[in-house]
């Protein structure tokens, strides 16, 4: 049995609806048995007989920035999957022009 624990801002209506929509779609395709929402700790726990790494990657891809942290438990306890960042990251064009006097 594989388990994925995600940190999501469940107080945000948009975030809650987004993660619920993504999980409902995946539940039909993957073998997800249980989805648990914990509003107090802002975590969503997903359990079932599935490839945890593959499903975690898919969740990060489909839900985007809604998921702030993902932990995979079960087959590989303590493993973390970094949420994939879409769009511009940091300063794309380099450090910028030098300051006067340098």
GROMACS .gro file of C-alpha atoms in nm:
model
  102
    1UNK     CA    1   0.000   0.000   0.000
    2UNK     CA    2   0.147   0.337  -0.105
    3UNK     CA    3   0.078   0.668   0.065
    4UNK     CA    4   0.136   1.024  -0.052
    5UNK     CA    5   0.114   1.318   0.189
    6UNK     CA    6   0.080   1.663   0.031
    7UNK     CA    7   0.086   2.005   0.193
    8UNK     CA    8  -0.190   2.223   0.044
    9UNK     CA    9  -0.347   2.547   0.171
   10UNK     CA   10  -0.693   2.402   0.237
   11UNK     CA   11  -0.818   2.736   0.374
   12UNK     CA   12  -0.794   2.874   0.019
   13UNK     CA   13  -1.113   2.782  -0.170
   14UNK     CA   14  -0.936   2.782  -0.508
   15UNK     CA   15  -0.659   2.552  -0.380
   16UNK     CA   16  -0.908   2.315  -0.216
   17UNK     CA   17  -1.121   2.289  -0.531
   18UNK     CA   18  -0.815   2.241  -0.753
   19UNK     CA   19  -0.664   1.955  -0.550
   20UNK     CA   20  -1.005   1.790  -0.513
   21UNK     CA   21  -1.065   1.808  -0.890
   22UNK     CA   22  -0.720   1.666  -0.973
   23UNK     CA   23  -0.759   1.383  -0.720
   24UNK     CA   24  -1.108   1.293  -0.847
   25UNK     CA   25  -0.973   1.260  -1.202
   26UNK     CA   26  -0.675   1.052  -1.087
   27UNK     CA   27  -0.889   0.833  -0.863
   28UNK     CA   28  -1.066   0.698  -1.171
   29UNK     CA   29  -0.738   0.618  -1.352
   30UNK     CA   30  -0.517   0.504  -1.063
   31UNK     CA   31  -0.597   0.258  -0.787
   32UNK     CA   32  -0.655   0.524  -0.518
   33UNK     CA   33  -0.847   0.377  -0.224
   34UNK     CA   34  -0.852   0.664   0.026
   35UNK     CA   35  -0.826   1.045   0.015
   36UNK     CA   36  -0.813   1.230   0.347
   37UNK     CA   37  -0.823   1.610   0.390
   38UNK     CA   38  -0.686   1.750   0.718
   39UNK     CA   39  -0.774   2.121   0.736
   40UNK     CA   40  -0.593   2.171   1.070
   41UNK     CA   41  -0.253   2.069   0.937
   42UNK     CA   42  -0.325   2.163   0.571
   43UNK     CA   43  -0.239   1.815   0.445
   44UNK     CA   44  -0.401   1.579   0.197
   45UNK     CA   45  -0.323   1.208   0.232
   46UNK     CA   46  -0.374   0.968  -0.059
   47UNK     CA   47  -0.347   0.590  -0.015
   48UNK     CA   48  -0.385   0.292  -0.244
   49UNK     CA   49  -0.213   0.033  -0.459
   50UNK     CA   50  -0.031   0.256  -0.707
   51UNK     CA   51   0.320   0.364  -0.805
   52UNK     CA   52   0.368   0.644  -0.551
   53UNK     CA   53   0.647   0.823  -0.739
   54UNK     CA   54   0.449   0.825  -1.064
   55UNK     CA   55   0.127   0.947  -0.900
   56UNK     CA   56   0.318   1.213  -0.701
   57UNK     CA   57   0.477   1.343  -1.022
   58UNK     CA   58   0.137   1.348  -1.190
   59UNK     CA   59  -0.021   1.534  -0.896
   60UNK     CA   60   0.256   1.797  -0.898
   61UNK     CA   61   0.216   1.838  -1.272
   62UNK     CA   62  -0.165   1.865  -1.270
   63UNK     CA   63  -0.212   2.068  -0.951
   64UNK     CA   64   0.089   2.296  -0.999
   65UNK     CA   65   0.164   2.552  -0.729
   66UNK     CA   66  -0.134   2.442  -0.518
   67UNK     CA   67   0.089   2.166  -0.374
   68UNK     CA   68   0.371   2.315  -0.167
   69UNK     CA   69   0.528   1.988  -0.044
   70UNK     CA   70   0.496   1.618  -0.126
   71UNK     CA   71   0.612   1.321   0.081
   72UNK     CA   72   0.595   0.964  -0.046
   73UNK     CA   73   0.550   0.696   0.221
   74UNK     CA   74   0.508   0.321   0.195
   75UNK     CA   75   0.754   0.166  -0.049
   76UNK     CA   76   1.023   0.432   0.012
   77UNK     CA   77   0.961   0.600   0.351
   78UNK     CA   78   1.091   0.952   0.391
   79UNK     CA   79   1.128   1.010   0.018
   80UNK     CA   80   1.035   1.357  -0.096
   81UNK     CA   81   0.926   1.471  -0.437
   82UNK     CA   82   0.986   1.838  -0.505
   83UNK     CA   83   0.685   2.010  -0.659
   84UNK     CA   84   0.764   2.108  -1.016
   85UNK     CA   85   0.773   2.483  -1.070
   86UNK     CA   86   0.616   2.610  -1.388
   87UNK     CA   87   0.690   2.945  -1.544
   88UNK     CA   88   0.977   3.180  -1.465
   89UNK     CA   89   1.204   3.092  -1.177
   90UNK     CA   90   1.427   3.349  -1.015
   91UNK     CA   91   1.624   3.591  -1.230
   92UNK     CA   92   1.636   3.440  -1.578
   93UNK     CA   93   1.846   3.714  -1.736
   94UNK     CA   94   2.148   3.699  -1.506
   95UNK     CA   95   2.269   3.934  -1.234
   96UNK     CA   96   2.190   4.256  -1.421
   97UNK     CA   97   2.408   4.557  -1.498
   98UNK     CA   98   2.694   4.646  -1.262
   99UNK     CA   99   2.637   4.925  -1.011
  100UNK     CA  100   2.803   5.261  -1.073
  101UNK     CA  101   3.154   5.285  -0.939
  102UNK     CA  102   3.248   4.919  -0.985
   0.00000   0.00000   0.00000
